[in-house]
PDB file of C-alpha atoms and ligand atoms in Angstrom:
ATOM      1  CA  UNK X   1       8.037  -5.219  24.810  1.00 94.00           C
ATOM      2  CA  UNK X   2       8.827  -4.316  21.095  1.00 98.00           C
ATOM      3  CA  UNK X   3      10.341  -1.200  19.968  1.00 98.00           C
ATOM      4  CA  UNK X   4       7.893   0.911  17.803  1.00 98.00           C
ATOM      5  CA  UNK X   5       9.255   1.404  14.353  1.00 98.00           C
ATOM      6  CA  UNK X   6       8.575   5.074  13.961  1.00 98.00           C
ATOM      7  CA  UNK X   7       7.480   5.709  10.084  1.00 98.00           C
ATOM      8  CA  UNK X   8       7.405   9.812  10.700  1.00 98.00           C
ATOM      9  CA  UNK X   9      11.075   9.603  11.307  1.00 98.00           C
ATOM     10  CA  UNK X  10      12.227   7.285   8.612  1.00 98.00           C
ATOM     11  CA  UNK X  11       9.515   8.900   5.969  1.00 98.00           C
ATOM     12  CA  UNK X  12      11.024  12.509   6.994  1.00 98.00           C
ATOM     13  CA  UNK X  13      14.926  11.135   6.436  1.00 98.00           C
ATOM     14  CA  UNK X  14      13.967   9.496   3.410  1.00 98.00           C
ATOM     15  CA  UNK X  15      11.838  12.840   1.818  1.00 98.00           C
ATOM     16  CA  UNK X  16      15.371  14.940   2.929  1.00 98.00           C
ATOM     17  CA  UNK X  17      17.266  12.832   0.736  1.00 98.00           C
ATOM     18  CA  UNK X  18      14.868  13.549  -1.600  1.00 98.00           C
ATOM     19  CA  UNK X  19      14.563  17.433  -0.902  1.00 98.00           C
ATOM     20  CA  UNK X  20      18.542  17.858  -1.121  1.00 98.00           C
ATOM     21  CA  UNK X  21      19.147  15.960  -4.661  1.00 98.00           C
ATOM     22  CA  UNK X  22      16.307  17.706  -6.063  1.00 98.00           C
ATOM     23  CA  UNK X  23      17.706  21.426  -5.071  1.00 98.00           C
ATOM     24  CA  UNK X  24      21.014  20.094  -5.959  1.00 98.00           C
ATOM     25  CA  UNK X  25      19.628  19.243  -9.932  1.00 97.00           C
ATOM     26  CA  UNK X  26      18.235  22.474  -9.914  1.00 98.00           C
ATOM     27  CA  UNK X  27      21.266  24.366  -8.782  1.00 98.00           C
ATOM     28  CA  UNK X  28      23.632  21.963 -10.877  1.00 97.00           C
ATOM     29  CA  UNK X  29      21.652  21.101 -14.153  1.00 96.00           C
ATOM     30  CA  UNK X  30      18.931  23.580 -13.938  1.00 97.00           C
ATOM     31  CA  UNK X  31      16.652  20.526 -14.062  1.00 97.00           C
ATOM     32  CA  UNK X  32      12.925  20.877 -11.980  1.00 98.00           C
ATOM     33  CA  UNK X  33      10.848  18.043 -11.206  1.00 98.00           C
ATOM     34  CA  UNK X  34       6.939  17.511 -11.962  1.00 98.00           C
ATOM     35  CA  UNK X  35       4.523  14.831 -10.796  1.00 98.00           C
ATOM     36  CA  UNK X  36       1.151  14.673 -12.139  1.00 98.00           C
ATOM     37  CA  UNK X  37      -1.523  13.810 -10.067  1.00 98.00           C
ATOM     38  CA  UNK X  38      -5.221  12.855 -11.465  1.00 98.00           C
ATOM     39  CA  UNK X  39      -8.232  12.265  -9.270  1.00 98.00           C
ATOM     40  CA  UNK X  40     -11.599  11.298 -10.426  1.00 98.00           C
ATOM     41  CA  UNK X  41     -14.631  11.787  -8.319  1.00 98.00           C
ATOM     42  CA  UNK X  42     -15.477  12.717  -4.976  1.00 93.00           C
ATOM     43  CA  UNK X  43     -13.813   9.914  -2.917  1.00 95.00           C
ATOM     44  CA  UNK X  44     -13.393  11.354   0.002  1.00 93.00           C
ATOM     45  CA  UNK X  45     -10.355   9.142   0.858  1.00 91.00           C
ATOM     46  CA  UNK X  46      -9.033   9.818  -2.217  1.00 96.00           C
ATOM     47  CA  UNK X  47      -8.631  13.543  -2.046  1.00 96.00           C
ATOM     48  CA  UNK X  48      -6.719  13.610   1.780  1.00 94.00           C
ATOM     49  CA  UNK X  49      -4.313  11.129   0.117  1.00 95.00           C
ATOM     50  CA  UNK X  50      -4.234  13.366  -2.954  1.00 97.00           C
ATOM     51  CA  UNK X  51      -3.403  16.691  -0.545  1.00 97.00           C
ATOM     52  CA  UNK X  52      -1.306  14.800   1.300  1.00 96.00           C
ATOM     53  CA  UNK X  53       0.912  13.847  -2.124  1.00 97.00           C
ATOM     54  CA  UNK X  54       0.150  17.474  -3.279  1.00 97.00           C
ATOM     55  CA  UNK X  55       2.407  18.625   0.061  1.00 97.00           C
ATOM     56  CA  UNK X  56       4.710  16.677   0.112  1.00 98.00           C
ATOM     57  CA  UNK X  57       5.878  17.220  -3.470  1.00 98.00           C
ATOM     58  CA  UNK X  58       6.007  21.340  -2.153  1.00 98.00           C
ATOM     59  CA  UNK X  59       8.473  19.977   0.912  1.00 98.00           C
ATOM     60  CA  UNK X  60      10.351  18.229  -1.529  1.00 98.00           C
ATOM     61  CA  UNK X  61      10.579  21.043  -4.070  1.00 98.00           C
ATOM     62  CA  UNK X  62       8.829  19.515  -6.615  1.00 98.00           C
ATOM     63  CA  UNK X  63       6.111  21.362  -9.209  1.00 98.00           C
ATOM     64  CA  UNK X  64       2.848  19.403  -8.558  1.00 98.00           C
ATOM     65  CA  UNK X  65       0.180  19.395 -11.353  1.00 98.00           C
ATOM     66  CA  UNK X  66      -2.901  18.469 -10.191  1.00 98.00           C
ATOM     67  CA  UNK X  67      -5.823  17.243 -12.366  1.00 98.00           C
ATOM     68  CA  UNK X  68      -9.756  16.927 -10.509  1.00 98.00           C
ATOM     69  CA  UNK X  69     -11.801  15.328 -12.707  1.00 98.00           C
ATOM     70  CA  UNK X  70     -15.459  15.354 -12.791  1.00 98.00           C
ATOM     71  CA  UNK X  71     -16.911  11.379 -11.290  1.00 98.00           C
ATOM     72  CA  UNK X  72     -18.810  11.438 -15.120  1.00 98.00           C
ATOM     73  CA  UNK X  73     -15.455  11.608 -16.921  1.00 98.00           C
ATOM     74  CA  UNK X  74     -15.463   9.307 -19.415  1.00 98.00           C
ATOM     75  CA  UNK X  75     -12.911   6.450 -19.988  1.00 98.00           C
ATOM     76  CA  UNK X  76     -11.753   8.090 -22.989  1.00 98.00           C
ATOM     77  CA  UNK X  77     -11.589  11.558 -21.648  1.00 98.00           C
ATOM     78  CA  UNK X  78      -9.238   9.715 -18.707  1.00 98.00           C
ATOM     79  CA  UNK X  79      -7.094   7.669 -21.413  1.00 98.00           C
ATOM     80  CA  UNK X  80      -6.893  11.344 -23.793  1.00 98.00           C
ATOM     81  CA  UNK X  81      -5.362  13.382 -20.522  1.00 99.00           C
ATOM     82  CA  UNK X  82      -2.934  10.712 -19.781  1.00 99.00           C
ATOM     83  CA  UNK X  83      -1.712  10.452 -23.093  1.00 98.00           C
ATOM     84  CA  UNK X  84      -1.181  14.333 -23.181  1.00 99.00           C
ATOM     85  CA  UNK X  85       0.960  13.916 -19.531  1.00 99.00           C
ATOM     86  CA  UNK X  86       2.967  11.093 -21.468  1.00 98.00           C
ATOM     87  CA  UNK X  87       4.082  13.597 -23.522  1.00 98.00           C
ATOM     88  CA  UNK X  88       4.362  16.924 -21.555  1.00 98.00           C
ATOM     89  CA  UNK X  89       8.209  17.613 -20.435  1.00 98.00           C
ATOM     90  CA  UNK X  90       7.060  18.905 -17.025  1.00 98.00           C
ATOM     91  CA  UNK X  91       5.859  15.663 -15.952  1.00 98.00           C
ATOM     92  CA  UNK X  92       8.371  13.114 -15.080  1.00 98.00           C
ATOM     93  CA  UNK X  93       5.949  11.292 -13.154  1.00 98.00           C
ATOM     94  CA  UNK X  94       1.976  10.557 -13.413  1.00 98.00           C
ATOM     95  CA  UNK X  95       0.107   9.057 -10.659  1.00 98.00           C
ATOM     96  CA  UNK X  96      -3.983   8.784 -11.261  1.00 98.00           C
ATOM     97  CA  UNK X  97      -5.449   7.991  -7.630  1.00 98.00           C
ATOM     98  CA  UNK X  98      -7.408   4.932  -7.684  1.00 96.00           C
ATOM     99  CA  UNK X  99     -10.302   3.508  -7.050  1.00 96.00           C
ATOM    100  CA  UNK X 100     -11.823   5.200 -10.279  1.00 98.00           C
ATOM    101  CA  UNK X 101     -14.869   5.424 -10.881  1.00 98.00           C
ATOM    102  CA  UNK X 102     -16.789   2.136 -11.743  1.00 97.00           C
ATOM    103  CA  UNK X 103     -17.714   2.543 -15.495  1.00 98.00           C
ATOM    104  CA  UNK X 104     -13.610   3.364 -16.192  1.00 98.00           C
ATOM    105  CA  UNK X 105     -11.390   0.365 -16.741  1.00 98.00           C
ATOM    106  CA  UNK X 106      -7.866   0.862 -14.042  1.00 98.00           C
ATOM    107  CA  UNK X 107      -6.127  -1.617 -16.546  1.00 98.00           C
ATOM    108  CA  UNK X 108      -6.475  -0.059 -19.294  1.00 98.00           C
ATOM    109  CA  UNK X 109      -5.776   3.234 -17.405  1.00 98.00           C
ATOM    110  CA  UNK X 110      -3.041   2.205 -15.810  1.00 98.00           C
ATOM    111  CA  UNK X 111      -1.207   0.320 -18.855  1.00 98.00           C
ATOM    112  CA  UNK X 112      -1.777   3.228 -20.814  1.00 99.00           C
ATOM    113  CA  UNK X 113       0.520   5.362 -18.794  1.00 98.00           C
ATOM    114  CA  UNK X 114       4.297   4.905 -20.406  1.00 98.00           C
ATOM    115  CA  UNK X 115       6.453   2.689 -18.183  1.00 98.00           C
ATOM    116  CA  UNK X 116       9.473   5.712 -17.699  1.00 98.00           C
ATOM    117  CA  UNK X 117       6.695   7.911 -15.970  1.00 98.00           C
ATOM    118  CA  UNK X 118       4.617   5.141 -13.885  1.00 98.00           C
ATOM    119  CA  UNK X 119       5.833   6.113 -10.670  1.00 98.00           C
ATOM    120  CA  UNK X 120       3.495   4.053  -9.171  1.00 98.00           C
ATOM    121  CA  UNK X 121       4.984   0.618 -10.296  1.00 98.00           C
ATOM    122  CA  UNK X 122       2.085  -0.690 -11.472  1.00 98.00           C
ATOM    123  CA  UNK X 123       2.434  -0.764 -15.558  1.00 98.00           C
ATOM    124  CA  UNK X 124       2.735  -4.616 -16.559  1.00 98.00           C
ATOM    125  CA  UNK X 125       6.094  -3.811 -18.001  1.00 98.00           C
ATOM    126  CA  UNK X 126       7.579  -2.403 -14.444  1.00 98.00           C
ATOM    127  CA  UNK X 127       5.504  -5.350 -12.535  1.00 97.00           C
ATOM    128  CA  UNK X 128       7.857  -7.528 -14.561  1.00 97.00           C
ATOM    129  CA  UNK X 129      11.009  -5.421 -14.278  1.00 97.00           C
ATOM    130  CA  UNK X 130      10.438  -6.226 -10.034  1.00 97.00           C
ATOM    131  CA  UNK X 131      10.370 -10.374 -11.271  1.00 96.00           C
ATOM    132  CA  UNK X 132      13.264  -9.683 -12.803  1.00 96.00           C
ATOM    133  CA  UNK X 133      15.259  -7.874 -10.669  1.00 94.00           C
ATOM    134  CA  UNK X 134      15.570  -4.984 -12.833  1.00 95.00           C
ATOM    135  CA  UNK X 135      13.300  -2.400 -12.101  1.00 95.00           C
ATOM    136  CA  UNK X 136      14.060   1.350 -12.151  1.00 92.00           C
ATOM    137  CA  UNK X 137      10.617   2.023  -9.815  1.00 95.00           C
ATOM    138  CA  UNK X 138       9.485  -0.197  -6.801  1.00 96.00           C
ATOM    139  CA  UNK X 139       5.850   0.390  -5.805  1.00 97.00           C
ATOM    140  CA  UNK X 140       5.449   2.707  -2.936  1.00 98.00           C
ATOM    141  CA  UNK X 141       4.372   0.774   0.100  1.00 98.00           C
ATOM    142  CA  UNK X 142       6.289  -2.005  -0.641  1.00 98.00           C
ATOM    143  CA  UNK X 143       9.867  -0.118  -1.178  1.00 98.00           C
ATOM    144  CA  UNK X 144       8.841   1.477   2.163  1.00 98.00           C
ATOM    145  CA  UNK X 145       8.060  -1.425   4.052  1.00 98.00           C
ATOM    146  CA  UNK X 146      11.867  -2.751   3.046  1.00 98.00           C
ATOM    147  CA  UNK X 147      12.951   1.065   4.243  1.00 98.00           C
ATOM    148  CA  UNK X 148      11.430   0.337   7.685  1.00 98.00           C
ATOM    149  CA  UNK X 149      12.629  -3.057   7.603  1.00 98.00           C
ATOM    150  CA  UNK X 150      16.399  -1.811   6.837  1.00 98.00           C
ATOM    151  CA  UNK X 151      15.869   0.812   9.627  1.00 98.00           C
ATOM    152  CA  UNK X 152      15.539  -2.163  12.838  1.00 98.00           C
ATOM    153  CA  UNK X 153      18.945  -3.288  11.251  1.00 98.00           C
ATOM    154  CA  UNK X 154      17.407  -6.689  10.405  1.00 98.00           C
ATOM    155  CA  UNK X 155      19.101  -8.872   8.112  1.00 98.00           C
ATOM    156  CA  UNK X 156      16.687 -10.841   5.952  1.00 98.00           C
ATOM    157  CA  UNK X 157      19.196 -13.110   4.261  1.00 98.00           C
ATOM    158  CA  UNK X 158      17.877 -16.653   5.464  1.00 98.00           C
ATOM    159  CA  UNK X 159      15.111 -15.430   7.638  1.00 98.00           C
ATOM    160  CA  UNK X 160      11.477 -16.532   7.326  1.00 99.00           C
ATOM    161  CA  UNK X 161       9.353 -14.178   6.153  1.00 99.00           C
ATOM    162  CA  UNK X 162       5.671 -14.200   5.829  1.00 99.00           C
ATOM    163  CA  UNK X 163       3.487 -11.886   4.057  1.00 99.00           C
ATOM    164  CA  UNK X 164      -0.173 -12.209   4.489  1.00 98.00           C
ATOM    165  CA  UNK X 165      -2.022 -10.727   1.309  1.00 98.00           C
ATOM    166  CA  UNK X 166      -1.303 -10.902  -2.415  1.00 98.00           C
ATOM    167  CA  UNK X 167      -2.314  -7.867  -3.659  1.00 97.00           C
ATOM    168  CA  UNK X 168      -0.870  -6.762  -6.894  1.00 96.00           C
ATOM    169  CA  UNK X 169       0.107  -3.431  -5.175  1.00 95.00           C
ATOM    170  CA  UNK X 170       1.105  -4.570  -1.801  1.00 98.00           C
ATOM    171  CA  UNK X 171       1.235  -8.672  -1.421  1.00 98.00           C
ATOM    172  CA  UNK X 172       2.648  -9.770  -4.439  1.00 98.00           C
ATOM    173  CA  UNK X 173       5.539  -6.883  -5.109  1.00 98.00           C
ATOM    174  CA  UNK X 174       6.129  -7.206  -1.264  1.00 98.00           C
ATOM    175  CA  UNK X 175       7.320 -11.199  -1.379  1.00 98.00           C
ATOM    176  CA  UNK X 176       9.624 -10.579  -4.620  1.00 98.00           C
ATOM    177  CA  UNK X 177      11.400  -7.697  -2.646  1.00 98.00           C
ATOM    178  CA  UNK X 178      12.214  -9.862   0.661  1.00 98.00           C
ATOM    179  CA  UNK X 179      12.929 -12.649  -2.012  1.00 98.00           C
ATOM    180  CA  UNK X 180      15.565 -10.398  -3.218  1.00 98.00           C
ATOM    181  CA  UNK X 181      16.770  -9.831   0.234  1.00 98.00           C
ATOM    182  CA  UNK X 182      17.370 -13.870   0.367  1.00 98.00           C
ATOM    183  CA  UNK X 183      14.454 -13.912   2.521  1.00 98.00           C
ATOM    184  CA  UNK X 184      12.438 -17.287   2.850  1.00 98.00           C
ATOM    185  CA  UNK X 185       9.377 -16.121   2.016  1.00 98.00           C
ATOM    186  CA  UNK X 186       5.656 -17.355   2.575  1.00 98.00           C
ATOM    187  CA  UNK X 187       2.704 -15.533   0.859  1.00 98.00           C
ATOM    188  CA  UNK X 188      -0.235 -16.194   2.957  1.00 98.00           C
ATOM    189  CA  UNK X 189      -4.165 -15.162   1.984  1.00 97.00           C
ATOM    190  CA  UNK X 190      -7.790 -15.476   3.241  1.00 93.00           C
ATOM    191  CA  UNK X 191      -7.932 -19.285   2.055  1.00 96.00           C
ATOM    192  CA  UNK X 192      -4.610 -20.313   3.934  1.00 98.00           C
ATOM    193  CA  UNK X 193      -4.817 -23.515   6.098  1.00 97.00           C
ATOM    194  CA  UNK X 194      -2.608 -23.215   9.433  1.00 97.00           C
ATOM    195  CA  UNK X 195      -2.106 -19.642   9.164  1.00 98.00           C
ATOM    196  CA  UNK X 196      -1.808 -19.496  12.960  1.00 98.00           C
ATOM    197  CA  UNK X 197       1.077 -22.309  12.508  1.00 98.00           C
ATOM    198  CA  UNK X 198       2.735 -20.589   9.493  1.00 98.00           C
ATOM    199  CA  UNK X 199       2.529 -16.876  11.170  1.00 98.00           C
ATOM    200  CA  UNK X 200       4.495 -18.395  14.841  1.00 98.00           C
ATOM    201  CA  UNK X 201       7.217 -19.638  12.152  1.00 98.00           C
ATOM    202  CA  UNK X 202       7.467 -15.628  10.919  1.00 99.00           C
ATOM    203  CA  UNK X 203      11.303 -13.815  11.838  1.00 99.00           C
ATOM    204  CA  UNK X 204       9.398 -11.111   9.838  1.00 99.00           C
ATOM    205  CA  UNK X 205       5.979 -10.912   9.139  1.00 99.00           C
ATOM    206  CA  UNK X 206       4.095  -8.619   7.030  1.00 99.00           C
ATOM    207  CA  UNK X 207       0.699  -8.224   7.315  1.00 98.00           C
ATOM    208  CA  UNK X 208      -2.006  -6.708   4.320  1.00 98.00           C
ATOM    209  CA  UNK X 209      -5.231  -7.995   4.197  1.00 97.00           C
ATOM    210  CA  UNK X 210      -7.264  -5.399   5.110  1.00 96.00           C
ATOM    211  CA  UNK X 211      -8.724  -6.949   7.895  1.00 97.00           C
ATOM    212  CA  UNK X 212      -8.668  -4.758  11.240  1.00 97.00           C
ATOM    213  CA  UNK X 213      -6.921  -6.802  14.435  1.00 97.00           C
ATOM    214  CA  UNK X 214      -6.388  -9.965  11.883  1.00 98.00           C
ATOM    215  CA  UNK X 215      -3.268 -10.650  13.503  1.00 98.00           C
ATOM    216  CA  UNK X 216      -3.204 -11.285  17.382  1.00 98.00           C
ATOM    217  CA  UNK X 217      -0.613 -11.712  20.064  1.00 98.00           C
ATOM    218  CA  UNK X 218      -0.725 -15.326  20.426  1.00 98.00           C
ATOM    219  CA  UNK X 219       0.163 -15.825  15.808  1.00 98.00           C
ATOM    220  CA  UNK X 220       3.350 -13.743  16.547  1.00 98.00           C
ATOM    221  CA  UNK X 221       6.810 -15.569  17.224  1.00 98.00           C
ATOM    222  CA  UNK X 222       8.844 -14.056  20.297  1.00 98.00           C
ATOM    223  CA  UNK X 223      11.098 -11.555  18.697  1.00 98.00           C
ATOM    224  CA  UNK X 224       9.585 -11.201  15.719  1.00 98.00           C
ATOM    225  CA  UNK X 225       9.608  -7.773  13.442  1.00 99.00           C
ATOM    226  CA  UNK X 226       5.865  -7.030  12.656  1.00 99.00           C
ATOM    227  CA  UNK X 227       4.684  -4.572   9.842  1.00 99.00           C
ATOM    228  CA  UNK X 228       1.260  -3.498   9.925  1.00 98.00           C
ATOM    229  CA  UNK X 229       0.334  -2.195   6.367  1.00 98.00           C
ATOM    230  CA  UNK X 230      -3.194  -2.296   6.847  1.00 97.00           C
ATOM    231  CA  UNK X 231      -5.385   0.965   7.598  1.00 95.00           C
ATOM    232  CA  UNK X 232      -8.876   0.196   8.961  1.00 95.00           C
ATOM    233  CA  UNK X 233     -11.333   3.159   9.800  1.00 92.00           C
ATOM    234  CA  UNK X 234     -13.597   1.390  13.123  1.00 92.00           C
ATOM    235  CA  UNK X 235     -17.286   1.997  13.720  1.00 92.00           C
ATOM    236  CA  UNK X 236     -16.205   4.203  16.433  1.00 93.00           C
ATOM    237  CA  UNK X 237     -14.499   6.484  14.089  1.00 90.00           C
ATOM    238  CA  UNK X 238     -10.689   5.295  14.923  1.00 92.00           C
ATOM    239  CA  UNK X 239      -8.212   4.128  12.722  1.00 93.00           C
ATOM    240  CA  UNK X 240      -6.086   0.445  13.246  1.00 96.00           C
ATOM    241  CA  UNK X 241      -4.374  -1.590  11.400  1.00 98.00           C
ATOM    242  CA  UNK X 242      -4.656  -5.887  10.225  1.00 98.00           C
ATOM    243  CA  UNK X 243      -1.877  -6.655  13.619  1.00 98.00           C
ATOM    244  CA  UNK X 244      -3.878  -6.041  17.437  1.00 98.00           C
ATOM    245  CA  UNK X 245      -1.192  -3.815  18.583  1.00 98.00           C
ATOM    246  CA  UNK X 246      -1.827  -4.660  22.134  1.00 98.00           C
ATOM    247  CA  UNK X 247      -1.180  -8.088  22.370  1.00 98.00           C
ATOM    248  CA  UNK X 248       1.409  -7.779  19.331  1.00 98.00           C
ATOM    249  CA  UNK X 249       4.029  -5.784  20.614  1.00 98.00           C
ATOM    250  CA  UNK X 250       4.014  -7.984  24.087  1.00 98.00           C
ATOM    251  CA  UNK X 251       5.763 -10.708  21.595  1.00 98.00           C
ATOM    252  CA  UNK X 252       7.303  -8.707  18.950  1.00 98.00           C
ATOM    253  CA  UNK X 253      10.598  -6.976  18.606  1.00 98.00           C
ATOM    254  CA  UNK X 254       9.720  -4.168  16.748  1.00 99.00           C
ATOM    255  CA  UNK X 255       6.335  -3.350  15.487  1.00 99.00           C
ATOM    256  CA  UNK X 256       4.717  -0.154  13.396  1.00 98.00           C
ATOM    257  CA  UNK X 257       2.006   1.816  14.747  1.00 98.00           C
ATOM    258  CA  UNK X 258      -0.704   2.847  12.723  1.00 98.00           C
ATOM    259  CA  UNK X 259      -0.718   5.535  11.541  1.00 96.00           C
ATOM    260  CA  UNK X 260       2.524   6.604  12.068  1.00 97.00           C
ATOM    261  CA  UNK X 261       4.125   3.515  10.299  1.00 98.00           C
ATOM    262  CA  UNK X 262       3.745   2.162   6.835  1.00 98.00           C
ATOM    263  CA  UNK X 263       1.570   5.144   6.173  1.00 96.00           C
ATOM    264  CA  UNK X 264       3.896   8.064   5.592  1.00 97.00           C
ATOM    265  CA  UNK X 265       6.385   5.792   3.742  1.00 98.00           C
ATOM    266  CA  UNK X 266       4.495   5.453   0.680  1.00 97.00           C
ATOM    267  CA  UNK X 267       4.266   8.802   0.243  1.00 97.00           C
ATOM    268  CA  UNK X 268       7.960   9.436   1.125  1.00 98.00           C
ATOM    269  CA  UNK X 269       9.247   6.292  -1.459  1.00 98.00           C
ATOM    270  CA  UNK X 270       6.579   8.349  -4.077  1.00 98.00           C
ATOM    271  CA  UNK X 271       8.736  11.176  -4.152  1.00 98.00           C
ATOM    272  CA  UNK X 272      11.532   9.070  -4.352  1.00 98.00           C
ATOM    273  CA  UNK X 273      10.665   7.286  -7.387  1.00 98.00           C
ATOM    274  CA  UNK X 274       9.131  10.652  -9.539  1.00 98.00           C
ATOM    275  CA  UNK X 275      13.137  11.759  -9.035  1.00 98.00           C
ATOM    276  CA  UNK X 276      14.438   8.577 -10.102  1.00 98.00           C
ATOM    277  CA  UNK X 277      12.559   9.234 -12.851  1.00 98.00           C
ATOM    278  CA  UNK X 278      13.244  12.598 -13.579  1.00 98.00           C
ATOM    279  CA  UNK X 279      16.822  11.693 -13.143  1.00 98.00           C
ATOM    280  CA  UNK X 280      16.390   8.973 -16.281  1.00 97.00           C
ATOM    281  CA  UNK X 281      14.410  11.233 -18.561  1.00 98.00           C
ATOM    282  CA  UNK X 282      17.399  13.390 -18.590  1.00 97.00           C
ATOM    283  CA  UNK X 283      19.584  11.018 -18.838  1.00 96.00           C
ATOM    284  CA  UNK X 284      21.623  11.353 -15.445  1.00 91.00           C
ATOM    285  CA  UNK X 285      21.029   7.973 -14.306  1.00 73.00           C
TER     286      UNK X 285
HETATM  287  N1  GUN D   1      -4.948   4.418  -3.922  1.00 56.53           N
HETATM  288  C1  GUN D   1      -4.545   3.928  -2.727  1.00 56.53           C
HETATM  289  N2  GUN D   1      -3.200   3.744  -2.713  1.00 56.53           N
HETATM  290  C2  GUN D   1      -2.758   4.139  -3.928  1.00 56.53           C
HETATM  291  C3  GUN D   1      -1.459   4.194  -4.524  1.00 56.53           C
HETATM  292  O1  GUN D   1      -0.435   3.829  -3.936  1.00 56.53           O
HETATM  293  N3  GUN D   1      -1.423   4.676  -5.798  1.00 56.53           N
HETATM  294  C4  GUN D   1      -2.524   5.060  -6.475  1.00 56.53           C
HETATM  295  N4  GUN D   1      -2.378   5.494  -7.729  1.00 56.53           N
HETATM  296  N5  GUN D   1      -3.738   5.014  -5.958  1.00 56.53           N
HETATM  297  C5  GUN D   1      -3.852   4.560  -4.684  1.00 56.53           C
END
């Protein structure tokens, strides 16, 4: 039976960190840190993850600035407030909550938001940075998957590791990062022949395709560490992940719940990269 990776725990160690550096620039430096957060519309998904980031900035110590725009907000209205966060000294970091709106653009949104305050990771120059090696931000849910990773004890140097998706956010960033790790990495995706084949080869398998129970017991190698980033509301009203948990965690050994695994992490590594950036727009690191 797999241990359960427990993503409350390691989000709440990582956000202390966090919490303690950021009283510790106050007290030394007399430096405060701002994020920015912009919603458009009435998603209602949108705004719980929006409160969510909005309270967790307050646990951290952080000023939060939050902007609600109307759903008829124009592209240029969007592209004019971001430009005015680019420049205000408060705000070290600017996250707009997507999905927008359909008549706004998230490319040009999101490349018009300068690279030093793009705490999301997704600006084309930071998405190249990761390629590279180089990067001062790693997208959220990625960086935290790696944090949960590091938390089993796992070595990837040299172990197979499959990730099932290719996102731009998740997939994609998520392969380069176990790459990094010397991982042997597979990226796996809806069209994928022999996924069943290539999945029971998996010392590590990540799984984000947004499909609920995608993944069953019988695709998992014995021993295997599974991580579940998927979130999946049922008819029924209940949430799951892409990995049956059931049958999973009879073959893997350690698996995350959801919620209460990849989840809270993203929020946690958020906070984490608006003081990294902080940090570098006062030149401290
Ligand atoms: N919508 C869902 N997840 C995310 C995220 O990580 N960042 C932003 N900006 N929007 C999201």
């Amino acid at each position: 039976m797999a241990q359960i990776i427990d993503g409350k725990a390691v989000s709440a160690a990582v956000k202390a960190e966090v919490a303690e550096e950021t009283a510790k620039l106050r007290d030394e430096k007399g430096l405060k840190v701002g994020l920015a957060v912009v919603i458009v519309g009435n998603d209602p998904a949108s705004r719980v993850y929006v409160n969510n980031k909005k309270k967790a900035c307050e646990a951290v110590g952080f000023q939060s600035y939050e902007y609600a725009l109307e759903e008829s907000t124009t592209q240029e209205q969007l592209l004019d407030l971001v430009n005015v966060l680019n420049r205000d000294d408060r705000v070290n970091g600017i996250l707009v909550q997507l999905p927008l709106p359909k008549h706004i653009d998230e490319k040009a949104v999101i490349n018009a938001i300068s690279p030093d305050k793009d705490v999301d990771a997704f600006h084309p120059i930071n998405v190249g940075k990761i390629m590279i090696g180089e990067y001062s931000f790693l997208p959220c849910t990625p960086a935290g998957v790696m944090r949960l990773i590091e938390s089993t004890g796992t070595d990837i140097t040299g172990k197979q590791c499959v990730v099932i998706g290719r996102s731009n956010i998740v997939g994609k960033p998520q392969a380069m990062l176990l790459l990094q790790k010397n991982g042997t990495v597979t990226i796996c995706h809806s069209k994928t022949k022999n996924l069943k084949e290539i999945c029971l080869g998996a010392d590590i398998l990540v799984v984000a395709i947004g499909r609920a129970n995608f993944v069953t017991g019988d695709m998992i190698k014995e021993g295997a560490v599974v991580i579940d980033v998927g979130m999946n509301r049922l008819e029924n009203g209940k949430l799951c992940g892409d990995v049956e948990f059931e049958s999973a965690e009879k073959k893997a050994s350690f698996i995350t719940p959801v919620p209460g695994g990849v989840g809270p992490m993203t929020i946690a590594m958020l906070m984490k990269n608006t003081l990294t950036a902080a940090k570098q727009q006062a030149g401290i690191e």
